[in-house]
Short mmCIF file of C-alpha atoms in Angstrom, two decimals:
data_model
loop_
_atom_site.label_atom_id
_atom_site.label_comp_id
_atom_site.label_asym_id
_atom_site.label_seq_id
_atom_site.Cartn_x
_atom_site.Cartn_y
_atom_site.Cartn_z
CA MET A 1 -0.01 -0.17 0.54
CA LEU A 2 3.03 1.93 0.36
CA ILE A 3 4.26 1.34 -2.85
CA TRP A 4 0.69 2.53 -4.20
CA ASN A 5 0.60 5.64 -2.34
CA ARG A 6 4.22 6.73 -2.65
CA ALA A 7 2.86 6.33 -6.49
CA LYS A 8 -0.09 8.74 -5.54
CA ILE A 9 1.90 11.26 -4.63
CA LEU A 10 4.66 10.82 -7.67
CA TYR A 11 1.34 11.11 -9.94
CA ILE A 12 0.01 14.53 -8.29
CA LYS A 13 2.96 16.18 -8.75
CA LYS A 14 3.50 14.71 -12.02
CA ILE A 15 6.92 13.12 -11.44
CA ASN A 16 6.68 10.68 -13.88
CA TRP A 17 3.71 9.08 -15.38
CA HIS A 18 5.28 6.17 -16.71
CA LEU A 19 7.25 5.29 -12.94
CA CYS A 20 3.77 5.61 -11.16
CA LEU A 21 1.82 3.16 -13.82
CA ILE A 22 5.40 0.85 -13.02
CA PHE A 23 4.92 1.52 -9.42
CA ALA A 24 1.12 0.49 -9.59
CA ALA A 25 1.99 -2.64 -11.23
CA ILE A 26 3.77 -4.07 -8.60
CA SER A 27 2.16 -2.53 -5.61
CA SER A 28 -0.80 -3.99 -3.66
CA GLN A 29 -3.80 -2.27 -5.70
CA PRO A 30 -6.59 -4.77 -4.87
CA ILE A 31 -7.29 -5.14 -9.01
CA LEU A 32 -10.73 -7.92 -9.09
CA THR A 33 -10.32 -11.66 -9.24
CA SER A 34 -13.42 -12.55 -9.11
CA MET A 35 -16.88 -11.70 -11.10
CA THR A 36 -20.48 -12.19 -9.93
CA TRP A 37 -23.44 -12.09 -12.29
CA LYS A 38 -24.44 -9.39 -10.41
CA GLN A 39 -21.53 -7.30 -11.32
CA VAL A 40 -21.51 -8.72 -14.40
CA PHE A 41 -24.60 -7.39 -15.85
CA SER A 42 -25.02 -4.09 -13.73
CA SER A 43 -21.45 -3.06 -15.64
CA SER A 44 -21.94 -1.04 -18.50
CA ILE A 45 -21.22 -3.78 -20.90
CA GLY A 46 -23.58 -5.85 -18.82
CA ARG A 47 -26.35 -4.28 -19.35
CA LYS A 48 -25.70 -3.96 -23.12
CA LEU A 49 -25.62 -7.00 -23.43
CA THR A 50 -28.37 -8.10 -21.73
CA MET A 51 -30.12 -5.58 -24.28
CA GLY A 52 -28.20 -7.52 -27.23
CA LEU A 53 -29.02 -11.14 -26.04
CA THR A 54 -32.93 -10.45 -26.01
CA GLY A 55 -32.47 -8.73 -29.12
CA ILE A 56 -31.52 -11.36 -31.04
CA PHE A 57 -33.97 -13.72 -29.42
CA LEU A 58 -36.74 -11.18 -30.91
CA ILE A 59 -34.82 -10.98 -34.25
CA THR A 60 -35.52 -14.67 -33.73
CA PHE A 61 -39.26 -14.42 -32.68
CA LEU A 62 -40.44 -12.24 -35.89
CA ILE A 63 -39.17 -14.40 -38.57
CA VAL A 64 -41.28 -16.96 -36.85
CA HIS A 65 -44.29 -14.98 -36.50
CA MET A 66 -43.90 -13.76 -40.17
CA GLY A 67 -43.73 -16.94 -41.39
CA ILE A 68 -46.65 -18.75 -39.86
CA ASN A 69 -48.27 -15.56 -40.58
CA ALA A 70 -46.95 -15.45 -44.63
CA CYS A 71 -49.72 -18.40 -44.27
CA MET A 72 -52.43 -16.03 -44.14
CA TRP A 73 -51.50 -15.14 -48.43
CA ALA A 74 -52.05 -19.13 -49.37
CA ALA A 75 -56.13 -17.89 -49.68
CA VAL A 76 -54.82 -15.66 -52.71
CA TYR A 77 -53.12 -18.72 -54.47
CA PHE A 78 -55.55 -21.57 -53.36
CA LYS A 79 -59.62 -20.28 -53.92
CA ASP A 80 -60.68 -22.40 -51.29
CA ASP A 81 -58.71 -21.57 -48.90
CA HIS A 82 -60.31 -18.68 -47.09
CA GLY A 83 -58.08 -18.86 -44.30
CA GLU A 84 -57.50 -22.28 -43.19
CA MET A 85 -53.78 -22.55 -43.97
CA PHE A 86 -52.98 -19.49 -41.58
CA ASN A 87 -55.73 -20.64 -39.22
CA LYS A 88 -54.30 -24.16 -38.36
CA ALA A 89 -50.95 -22.75 -38.95
CA ALA A 90 -52.03 -20.28 -36.18
CA ASN A 91 -54.11 -23.04 -33.97
CA PHE A 92 -50.55 -25.31 -34.37
CA MET A 93 -48.60 -22.48 -32.27
CA GLY A 94 -51.41 -21.59 -29.73
CA SER A 95 -52.03 -24.59 -28.59
CA MET A 96 -48.45 -26.95 -29.31
CA VAL A 97 -46.95 -27.02 -25.15
CA VAL A 98 -43.81 -26.34 -26.08
CA ILE A 99 -44.37 -23.19 -27.96
CA ARG A 100 -46.68 -22.04 -24.87
CA ILE A 101 -43.93 -22.72 -22.89
CA ILE A 102 -41.61 -20.12 -24.68
CA GLU A 103 -44.50 -18.01 -25.35
CA PHE A 104 -43.31 -16.96 -21.50
CA GLY A 105 -39.98 -16.87 -22.48
CA LEU A 106 -41.01 -14.39 -25.16
CA PHE A 107 -43.01 -12.39 -23.02
CA PHE A 108 -40.07 -12.55 -20.18
CA PHE A 109 -37.62 -11.14 -22.92
CA ILE A 110 -40.41 -8.77 -24.71
CA PHE A 111 -40.16 -7.27 -20.86
CA LEU A 112 -36.95 -7.61 -20.02
CA HIS A 113 -35.80 -5.51 -23.38
CA ILE A 114 -38.02 -2.65 -22.60
CA ILE A 115 -37.18 -2.32 -19.05
CA GLN A 116 -33.58 -2.13 -19.96
CA GLY A 117 -33.53 -0.24 -22.48
CA TYR A 118 -35.65 2.14 -20.85
CA MET A 119 -33.02 2.02 -17.55
CA LEU A 120 -29.29 2.22 -20.13
CA THR A 121 -31.85 5.11 -21.73
CA VAL A 122 -31.73 7.22 -18.46
CA TYR A 123 -28.77 5.92 -16.75
CA ASN A 124 -26.96 7.07 -20.86
CA ARG A 125 -29.24 10.55 -20.71
CA SER A 126 -27.53 11.08 -17.03
CA LYS A 127 -23.83 11.21 -17.77
CA ARG A 128 -24.24 14.13 -19.64
CA ALA A 129 -25.17 17.13 -17.10
CA VAL A 130 -24.69 20.24 -18.92
CA GLY A 131 -25.40 19.32 -23.20
CA TYR A 132 -23.79 21.15 -26.29
CA ALA A 133 -24.85 24.71 -27.82
CA VAL A 134 -24.56 23.27 -31.19
CA ASP A 135 -25.32 18.99 -31.03
CA TYR A 136 -23.11 16.42 -33.33
CA GLY A 137 -25.85 15.58 -35.00
CA SER A 138 -25.60 13.20 -37.80
CA LYS A 139 -21.74 14.42 -38.45
CA GLY A 140 -20.82 11.12 -37.34
CA SER A 141 -23.99 8.50 -36.63
CA LYS A 142 -27.25 8.02 -38.13
CA TRP A 143 -30.53 9.25 -36.63
CA TYR A 144 -32.07 6.08 -35.97
CA SER A 145 -28.79 4.71 -34.23
CA ARG A 146 -29.08 7.40 -31.71
CA SER A 147 -32.99 6.58 -31.54
CA MET A 148 -33.60 3.29 -30.08
CA GLY A 149 -35.00 4.40 -27.63
CA LEU A 150 -38.12 6.82 -29.16
CA LEU A 151 -38.62 3.84 -32.06
CA GLY A 152 -38.30 1.74 -29.02
CA THR A 153 -41.31 3.37 -27.76
CA LEU A 154 -43.39 3.70 -31.29
CA ILE A 155 -42.80 -0.16 -31.29
CA LEU A 156 -44.52 -1.34 -27.14
CA LEU A 157 -47.47 1.65 -28.19
CA PHE A 158 -47.67 -0.66 -31.23
CA LEU A 159 -47.51 -3.68 -29.48
CA ILE A 160 -49.81 -2.51 -27.30
CA ILE A 161 -52.57 -2.00 -29.73
CA HIS A 162 -51.45 -5.06 -31.81
CA TRP A 163 -51.88 -7.42 -28.33
CA LEU A 164 -55.70 -5.41 -28.24
CA HIS A 165 -56.62 -6.46 -31.42
CA PHE A 166 -55.49 -10.46 -31.82
CA TRP A 167 -53.77 -11.41 -28.62
CA ILE A 168 -56.19 -10.63 -26.28
CA PRO A 169 -59.00 -11.70 -27.77
CA SER A 170 -57.21 -14.81 -28.88
CA ARG A 171 -56.18 -15.91 -24.97
CA PHE A 172 -58.86 -14.66 -23.00
CA THR A 173 -62.09 -12.06 -24.46
CA GLY A 174 -62.65 -15.48 -27.26
CA VAL A 175 -62.85 -15.26 -30.49
CA GLU A 176 -65.60 -16.72 -33.45
CA GLU A 177 -64.49 -20.38 -34.21
CA VAL A 178 -64.79 -22.58 -37.38
CA GLU A 179 -64.73 -25.86 -37.92
CA TYR A 180 -62.03 -27.93 -40.33
CA ASN A 181 -62.32 -32.01 -40.03
CA GLY A 182 -64.12 -32.30 -37.37
CA VAL A 183 -60.91 -29.28 -35.02
CA LYS A 184 -62.64 -26.80 -33.92
CA MET A 185 -60.09 -23.08 -33.80
CA HIS A 186 -60.17 -19.46 -33.81
CA ASN A 187 -60.75 -18.04 -36.72
CA MET A 188 -57.96 -15.59 -36.33
CA PHE A 189 -58.09 -15.61 -40.20
CA ALA A 190 -61.63 -13.74 -40.09
CA LEU A 191 -60.72 -11.39 -36.67
CA MET A 192 -57.57 -10.03 -39.48
CA GLN A 193 -59.89 -9.69 -42.06
CA THR A 194 -62.86 -7.71 -40.12
CA THR A 195 -59.39 -5.47 -37.93
CA PHE A 196 -57.86 -4.38 -41.17
CA GLN A 197 -61.08 -3.06 -42.63
CA GLN A 198 -60.90 0.29 -40.82
CA LEU A 199 -58.27 2.38 -42.62
CA TRP A 200 -56.67 3.85 -39.73
CA VAL A 201 -56.18 0.73 -38.43
CA VAL A 202 -53.61 -0.26 -41.06
CA ILE A 203 -51.99 3.38 -41.55
CA LEU A 204 -50.91 2.32 -37.65
CA TYR A 205 -49.25 -1.02 -38.21
CA VAL A 206 -47.05 0.53 -41.61
CA LEU A 207 -45.71 3.16 -39.05
CA GLY A 208 -45.60 0.45 -36.51
CA CYS A 209 -43.58 -1.85 -38.82
CA ILE A 210 -41.52 1.77 -40.19
CA SER A 211 -40.52 2.07 -36.07
CA LEU A 212 -39.41 -1.90 -36.58
CA GLY A 213 -37.43 -1.60 -39.57
CA TYR A 214 -35.50 1.35 -38.38
CA HIS A 215 -34.91 -0.03 -34.71
CA LEU A 216 -33.60 -3.44 -36.43
CA ALA A 217 -31.16 -1.03 -39.13
CA HIS A 218 -29.27 -0.16 -35.76
CA GLY A 219 -30.52 -2.92 -33.34
CA PHE A 220 -28.87 -5.82 -35.40
CA GLN A 221 -26.06 -5.34 -36.07
CA SER A 222 -25.06 -3.71 -33.11
CA ALA A 223 -26.40 -6.90 -31.22
CA PHE A 224 -24.06 -8.88 -32.61
CA LYS A 225 -21.50 -6.24 -31.84
CA THR A 226 -22.57 -6.51 -28.12
CA ILE A 227 -21.36 -10.37 -27.89
CA GLY A 228 -18.09 -9.65 -29.47
CA VAL A 229 -18.31 -10.60 -33.12
CA HIS A 230 -15.48 -8.29 -34.36
CA ASN A 231 -13.61 -10.27 -37.24
CA LYS A 232 -13.79 -7.64 -40.18
CA ARG A 233 -15.64 -10.69 -42.11
CA TYR A 234 -18.59 -11.29 -39.85
CA GLN A 235 -19.68 -7.82 -39.18
CA THR A 236 -19.63 -6.25 -42.93
CA MET A 237 -22.10 -9.75 -43.55
CA LEU A 238 -23.84 -8.99 -40.26
CA THR A 239 -24.17 -5.08 -41.21
CA GLY A 240 -25.49 -6.23 -44.71
CA LEU A 241 -27.68 -8.81 -43.61
CA GLY A 242 -29.41 -6.31 -40.46
CA TYR A 243 -30.30 -3.69 -43.15
CA ALA A 244 -32.08 -6.65 -45.67
CA PHE A 245 -33.26 -8.26 -42.78
CA ALA A 246 -34.16 -4.47 -41.29
CA ILE A 247 -35.82 -4.11 -45.01
CA VAL A 248 -37.77 -7.20 -45.49
CA VAL A 249 -39.32 -8.29 -42.70
CA PRO A 250 -41.11 -4.82 -41.52
CA PHE A 251 -41.75 -5.00 -45.10
CA VAL A 252 -43.63 -8.58 -45.16
CA PHE A 253 -45.32 -7.67 -42.29
CA ALA A 254 -46.82 -4.01 -43.61
CA MET A 255 -48.08 -6.31 -46.60
CA MET A 256 -50.53 -8.23 -44.39
CA PRO A 257 -52.42 -5.16 -43.11
CA ILE A 258 -51.91 -3.46 -46.90
CA THR A 259 -53.24 -6.82 -48.69
CA MET A 260 -56.49 -7.56 -46.62
CA TYR A 261 -56.97 -3.64 -46.57
CA LEU A 262 -57.73 -3.77 -50.64
CA GLY A 263 -59.15 -6.77 -50.25
CA TRP A 264 -56.20 -9.50 -52.60
CA VAL A 265 -56.84 -11.69 -49.54
CA LYS A 266 -60.61 -13.35 -48.94
CA MET B 1 -3.38 27.11 -51.06
CA GLU B 2 -3.91 30.64 -51.22
CA HIS B 3 -2.99 32.70 -48.42
CA TYR B 4 -5.74 35.10 -46.94
CA ASN B 5 -6.54 37.01 -44.44
CA MET B 6 -9.93 37.24 -42.16
CA SER B 7 -12.81 38.13 -39.58
CA LEU B 8 -14.65 35.91 -37.86
CA HIS B 9 -16.66 36.11 -35.03
CA LEU B 10 -16.01 33.39 -31.81
CA LYS B 11 -18.82 32.45 -29.72
CA VAL B 12 -16.49 30.96 -26.89
CA TRP B 13 -17.42 29.19 -23.53
CA ARG B 14 -16.24 31.20 -20.62
CA GLN B 15 -16.53 29.65 -16.78
CA ASN B 16 -14.37 30.58 -14.03
CA ASN B 17 -14.01 26.73 -12.10
CA SER B 18 -16.31 23.77 -11.89
CA ARG B 19 -19.47 24.87 -9.54
CA ASP B 20 -19.42 28.43 -12.05
CA LYS B 21 -22.19 28.08 -14.18
CA GLY B 22 -20.14 29.57 -17.41
CA HIS B 23 -21.93 31.43 -20.01
CA PHE B 24 -20.85 32.02 -24.12
CA GLU B 25 -18.66 35.01 -24.77
CA ASN B 26 -18.57 37.01 -28.51
CA TYR B 27 -15.72 37.99 -29.22
CA LYS B 28 -14.64 39.75 -32.88
CA VAL B 29 -11.19 38.19 -34.62
CA ASP B 30 -9.77 40.35 -37.03
CA GLY B 31 -6.61 40.07 -39.28
CA ILE B 32 -6.21 35.92 -38.47
CA SER B 33 -4.13 34.54 -41.49
CA SER B 34 -5.11 31.61 -43.44
CA GLU B 35 -1.66 29.50 -42.57
CA MET B 36 -2.64 29.79 -38.83
CA SER B 37 -3.68 26.88 -36.79
CA PHE B 38 -6.95 26.91 -34.94
CA LEU B 39 -4.56 27.46 -31.25
CA GLU B 40 -2.83 30.16 -32.49
CA MET B 41 -5.71 32.05 -33.50
CA PHE B 42 -6.83 31.39 -29.61
CA ASP B 43 -3.46 32.31 -29.14
CA VAL B 44 -3.82 35.67 -31.19
CA LEU B 45 -6.72 36.09 -29.35
CA ASN B 46 -5.50 36.06 -26.02
CA GLU B 47 -2.67 38.21 -26.59
CA ARG B 48 -5.61 41.27 -27.19
CA LEU B 49 -7.23 40.46 -23.76
CA ILE B 50 -4.39 40.39 -21.85
CA THR B 51 -3.47 43.89 -23.14
CA GLU B 52 -6.81 45.17 -22.85
CA GLY B 53 -6.63 43.14 -19.25
CA LYS B 54 -9.05 40.72 -19.62
CA GLU B 55 -8.87 37.26 -18.70
CA PRO B 56 -6.74 35.33 -21.39
CA ILE B 57 -9.50 32.03 -22.20
CA ALA B 58 -7.94 28.77 -21.05
CA PHE B 59 -7.36 25.73 -23.23
CA ASP B 60 -5.63 22.93 -22.86
CA HIS B 61 -2.66 22.31 -25.14
CA ASP B 62 0.95 20.60 -25.40
CA CYS B 63 2.98 19.04 -28.18
CA ARG B 64 0.88 20.96 -31.06
CA GLU B 65 1.86 18.37 -33.73
CA GLY B 66 -1.29 16.13 -33.13
CA ILE B 67 0.51 13.24 -30.73
CA CYS B 68 -0.16 14.32 -27.59
CA GLY B 69 -3.93 14.58 -27.16
CA MET B 70 -3.87 17.36 -24.93
CA CYS B 71 -5.83 19.59 -26.96
CA SER B 72 -9.75 19.19 -26.72
CA MET B 73 -12.35 22.19 -28.22
CA TYR B 74 -15.83 21.14 -29.24
CA ILE B 75 -15.86 23.47 -32.05
CA ASN B 76 -19.21 23.79 -34.44
CA GLY B 77 -20.57 20.66 -32.66
CA LYS B 78 -17.75 19.15 -33.85
CA PRO B 79 -14.91 17.83 -31.52
CA HIS B 80 -11.51 18.81 -32.61
CA GLY B 81 -13.26 21.09 -35.65
CA PRO B 82 -14.76 19.78 -39.21
CA TRP B 83 -11.40 18.32 -40.42
CA LYS B 84 -11.10 13.66 -40.33
CA SER B 85 -8.67 12.57 -38.33
CA ASN B 86 -7.37 15.70 -37.04
CA THR B 87 -6.53 17.61 -33.90
CA VAL B 88 -7.11 21.37 -32.91
CA CYS B 89 -4.24 22.05 -33.08
CA GLN B 90 -3.71 20.73 -36.36
CA LEU B 91 -6.36 22.36 -37.95
CA HIS B 92 -5.79 24.99 -39.65
CA MET B 93 -7.65 28.69 -40.20
CA ARG B 94 -7.85 27.58 -43.69
CA ALA B 95 -11.12 25.84 -42.87
CA TYR B 96 -12.23 28.61 -42.38
CA LYS B 97 -13.83 32.11 -44.21
CA ASP B 98 -13.58 35.75 -43.62
CA GLY B 99 -16.59 36.42 -41.52
CA ASP B 100 -17.86 32.99 -40.69
CA THR B 101 -19.30 32.45 -36.79
CA ILE B 102 -17.35 29.91 -34.58
CA VAL B 103 -18.25 27.76 -31.66
CA VAL B 104 -15.87 26.68 -29.20
CA GLU B 105 -17.51 24.00 -26.16
CA PRO B 106 -15.20 22.30 -23.95
CA TRP B 107 -15.97 18.69 -23.92
CA ARG B 108 -19.53 17.77 -22.17
CA ALA B 109 -19.51 15.10 -19.83
CA ASN B 110 -20.31 14.53 -16.32
CA ALA B 111 -16.88 12.34 -16.06
CA PHE B 112 -14.49 15.19 -17.79
CA PRO B 113 -15.73 18.51 -15.22
CA VAL B 114 -14.91 21.73 -16.62
CA ILE B 115 -11.44 22.87 -14.71
CA LYS B 116 -11.47 26.46 -16.12
CA ASP B 117 -13.22 28.10 -19.52
CA LEU B 118 -12.28 25.11 -23.11
CA MET B 119 -10.29 23.11 -19.82
CA VAL B 120 -11.72 19.70 -18.68
CA ASP B 121 -10.60 17.44 -16.13
CA ARG B 122 -9.78 13.95 -17.80
CA SER B 123 -8.02 12.58 -15.11
CA ALA B 124 -10.43 9.46 -15.40
CA PHE B 125 -8.63 8.68 -18.64
CA ASP B 126 -5.81 8.26 -16.13
CA ARG B 127 -7.52 6.31 -13.17
CA ILE B 128 -8.61 3.81 -15.96
CA VAL B 129 -5.53 3.11 -16.89
CA GLN B 130 -4.24 2.65 -14.02
CA ALA B 131 -7.09 0.04 -13.38
CA GLY B 132 -5.25 -2.27 -15.75
CA GLY B 133 -3.12 -0.75 -18.50
CA TYR B 134 -0.09 -2.29 -17.88
CA ILE B 135 2.07 -5.85 -18.26
CA SER B 136 3.74 -6.81 -14.91
CA VAL B 137 7.45 -6.93 -16.32
CA ASN B 138 10.46 -6.31 -14.03
CA THR B 139 11.58 -3.39 -15.76
CA GLY B 140 15.42 -3.30 -17.26
CA ASN B 141 17.17 -3.37 -20.30
CA ALA B 142 14.84 -3.33 -23.35
CA VAL B 143 14.72 -6.48 -24.79
CA ASP B 144 15.44 -7.12 -27.98
CA GLY B 145 12.44 -6.57 -30.69
CA ASN B 146 13.05 -10.48 -31.77
CA SER B 147 13.00 -12.35 -28.85
CA LEU B 148 9.42 -12.58 -29.29
CA PRO B 149 8.06 -13.36 -32.43
CA ILE B 150 4.64 -11.38 -33.03
CA GLU B 151 2.61 -11.42 -36.18
CA LYS B 152 2.56 -8.77 -38.52
CA ASP B 153 -1.05 -8.47 -38.38
CA LYS B 154 -1.26 -8.72 -35.33
CA ALA B 155 1.61 -6.15 -34.37
CA ASP B 156 -0.81 -3.78 -37.13
CA ALA B 157 -3.78 -4.04 -35.03
CA SER B 158 -2.50 -3.65 -31.72
CA PHE B 159 -0.62 -0.39 -33.27
CA ALA B 160 -3.65 0.48 -34.37
CA ALA B 161 -5.42 0.86 -31.29
CA ALA B 162 -2.11 2.42 -29.73
CA MET B 163 -2.60 5.03 -31.85
CA CYS B 164 -5.06 6.44 -29.05
CA ILE B 165 -3.69 9.24 -27.91
CA GLY B 166 -6.42 9.72 -25.17
CA CYS B 167 -7.53 13.06 -25.81
CA GLY B 168 -11.33 11.82 -24.96
CA ALA B 169 -13.10 13.38 -28.29
CA CYS B 170 -14.56 10.14 -28.61
CA VAL B 171 -16.51 10.72 -25.35
CA ALA B 172 -16.99 14.37 -26.00
CA ALA B 173 -18.96 13.41 -29.43
CA CYS B 174 -20.91 10.10 -27.68
CA LYS B 175 -24.44 10.75 -27.01
CA ASN B 176 -23.94 9.00 -23.59
CA SER B 177 -20.58 10.43 -23.15
CA SER B 178 -19.18 7.06 -23.53
CA ALA B 179 -15.59 5.63 -22.50
CA MET B 180 -15.62 2.67 -24.91
CA LEU B 181 -13.91 3.28 -27.68
CA PHE B 182 -10.59 4.67 -25.35
CA LEU B 183 -11.07 2.10 -22.72
CA SER B 184 -11.33 -0.31 -25.80
CA ALA B 185 -8.00 0.62 -27.73
CA LYS B 186 -6.04 0.42 -24.44
CA VAL B 187 -7.55 -3.33 -23.57
CA ALA B 188 -7.46 -3.97 -27.96
CA HIS B 189 -3.38 -2.89 -28.07
CA LEU B 190 -2.45 -5.23 -25.20
CA ALA B 191 -5.13 -8.52 -25.79
CA LEU B 192 -3.55 -9.09 -29.02
CA LEU B 193 0.35 -8.89 -27.77
CA PRO B 194 2.25 -12.42 -25.85
CA GLN B 195 3.05 -9.91 -23.18
CA GLY B 196 -0.28 -8.75 -22.41
CA GLU B 197 -1.60 -12.12 -21.74
CA PRO B 198 -0.90 -12.41 -18.32
CA GLU B 199 -3.80 -9.90 -16.90
CA ARG B 200 -5.95 -10.32 -20.09
CA LYS B 201 -8.74 -11.54 -18.30
CA LYS B 202 -8.25 -8.69 -14.48
CA ARG B 203 -7.25 -6.18 -17.12
CA VAL B 204 -10.49 -6.14 -18.72
CA VAL B 205 -12.66 -6.58 -15.76
CA SER B 206 -11.31 -4.23 -13.80
CA MET B 207 -10.83 -0.77 -16.33
CA VAL B 208 -15.04 -1.74 -17.54
CA ALA B 209 -14.96 -1.81 -13.24
CA GLN B 210 -13.19 1.90 -13.48
CA MET B 211 -15.01 2.89 -16.01
CA ASP B 212 -17.90 2.66 -14.74
CA LYS B 213 -16.95 4.21 -11.61
CA GLU B 214 -15.52 6.97 -13.26
CA GLY B 215 -19.12 7.65 -14.02
CA PHE B 216 -19.03 7.28 -17.88
CA GLY B 217 -22.23 6.31 -20.07
CA ALA B 218 -22.98 2.56 -22.18
CA CYS B 219 -21.92 2.20 -26.22
CA THR B 220 -24.91 1.43 -27.50
CA ASN B 221 -22.59 1.56 -31.15
CA THR B 222 -23.52 4.72 -32.95
CA GLY B 223 -20.51 5.28 -34.60
CA ALA B 224 -19.78 9.13 -33.04
CA CYS B 225 -16.60 8.16 -31.11
CA GLU B 226 -14.91 6.53 -34.71
CA ALA B 227 -15.95 9.31 -37.14
CA THR B 228 -14.54 12.24 -34.95
CA CYS B 229 -11.76 10.33 -33.58
CA PRO B 230 -7.79 11.74 -34.63
CA LYS B 231 -6.42 8.39 -34.82
CA ASP B 232 -8.61 6.49 -36.30
CA ILE B 233 -9.43 3.98 -33.73
CA SER B 234 -11.84 1.71 -35.58
CA LEU B 235 -14.95 1.01 -33.43
CA SER B 236 -13.98 -2.99 -34.09
CA ASN B 237 -11.92 -2.49 -31.01
CA ILE B 238 -15.25 -1.99 -28.85
CA ALA B 239 -16.47 -5.35 -30.06
CA ARG B 240 -13.11 -7.02 -29.21
CA LEU B 241 -13.65 -5.50 -25.35
CA ASN B 242 -17.04 -6.42 -25.44
CA GLN B 243 -15.65 -10.24 -26.41
CA GLU B 244 -12.51 -9.54 -23.64
CA TYR B 245 -15.61 -8.90 -21.56
CA LEU B 246 -17.52 -11.69 -21.82
CA ILE B 247 -14.77 -14.37 -21.56
CA ALA B 248 -13.84 -12.94 -18.61
CA SER B 249 -17.29 -12.65 -17.11
CA LEU B 250 -17.74 -16.47 -17.88
CA THR B 251 -14.05 -18.69 -16.91
CA ALA B 252 -14.11 -15.79 -13.77
CA ASP B 253 -12.83 -17.99 -11.17
CA LYS B 254 -15.38 -17.23 -8.49
#
């Protein structure tokens, strides 16, 4: 400790900054040798890790959600489908035990992503008490990379309306039923048709998808950087893949209410 | 390039000490040569202020050749001014034209309290380096360079990270006031070399803990730091830091 103090004195006197580092190195300066999980996940990198890992989980969920919903377009190609393929796919997802268990995980991760996201935004904003008169703005970064909190909030507002439209009726308040080969199931296709007859709902869903697109444009590649992908080869690939994902997935989602509203899917 | 003189309107942040609220003050400077550096322009202004019996503007500077990392001015919304890969001392007045208005502010971050005017206390960076940015070797004569072979790619990547001069522009540019680019450069340059191997895990854990303690924010990968860095430190160093931290935490002894 004496050596460390000596180093500090040297440092304060600014006698020799390099000498000070050598003193620090050989002295008994306390250096962490162990880490609790709490320490890991409450550190600035750990908080980001939570965002990145939950984000990647939600990205995989989007693929599944998009795939199931895309079954609605079977009604365009098969004249006698009338939403049968979509209803069966939705019923499979809603009735399978494993999927229902994963659904709990999904909600847990969604809320973890939301809560940690807000906490991180507040944490980061608190680090600059006095702001700049002239903002750095978009001179060094994309606007959507700096607006993840705002985009996330727009997605959350959309999600609440989306849950009220489909998830709550399906799980709690009930949906009109339809029978295929003696098996009764929710007619989610009919519910979609009714919901997407209103123009304001369609516009809201499209706006929700645009917010999701911009959120993914930054979030996708950022999540992989956060979990430590630093190789140039993968970073280039993941950035390209991220932009493609951010355009394709929200576009496919947005086309669902649009095609229903325009009467292309019956 | 043709030489010309110019008159400029300066809006400079003045603050007596860390407790003072601070304010902007307007100055008009005439006869500024396009061949002067930005700091020389401030020298001209300060000479005039001293002659007028006023308090000169305090600003940090040392080598004035872009390698010490002391100069730190946030000019018209960008750390180190408009030029890319450049420090304030290497910014020349030919970047401006006659009649321009220039707003000059100090680095803004809670971890960098203003000492006076445009000077900020960046000792938080020193404490982060002290927490682990070193290697434990017995000192003595310099070891022969060829006694420890290091592949060229790694040596180059390490050197590119070691280029960091610790000026703090990354913190100033970051919307979260995060010091992650600085820290990642310090961690990466040692993690890439065999000399850095013994303390590899302890280093990243201690340095991240110290960074959080100093009051810097968390990184959100916006890339503003990389865009403003005078030494072009790559953002991929942050991803490397994340990997180092993840490995250290997953393989911690207890």
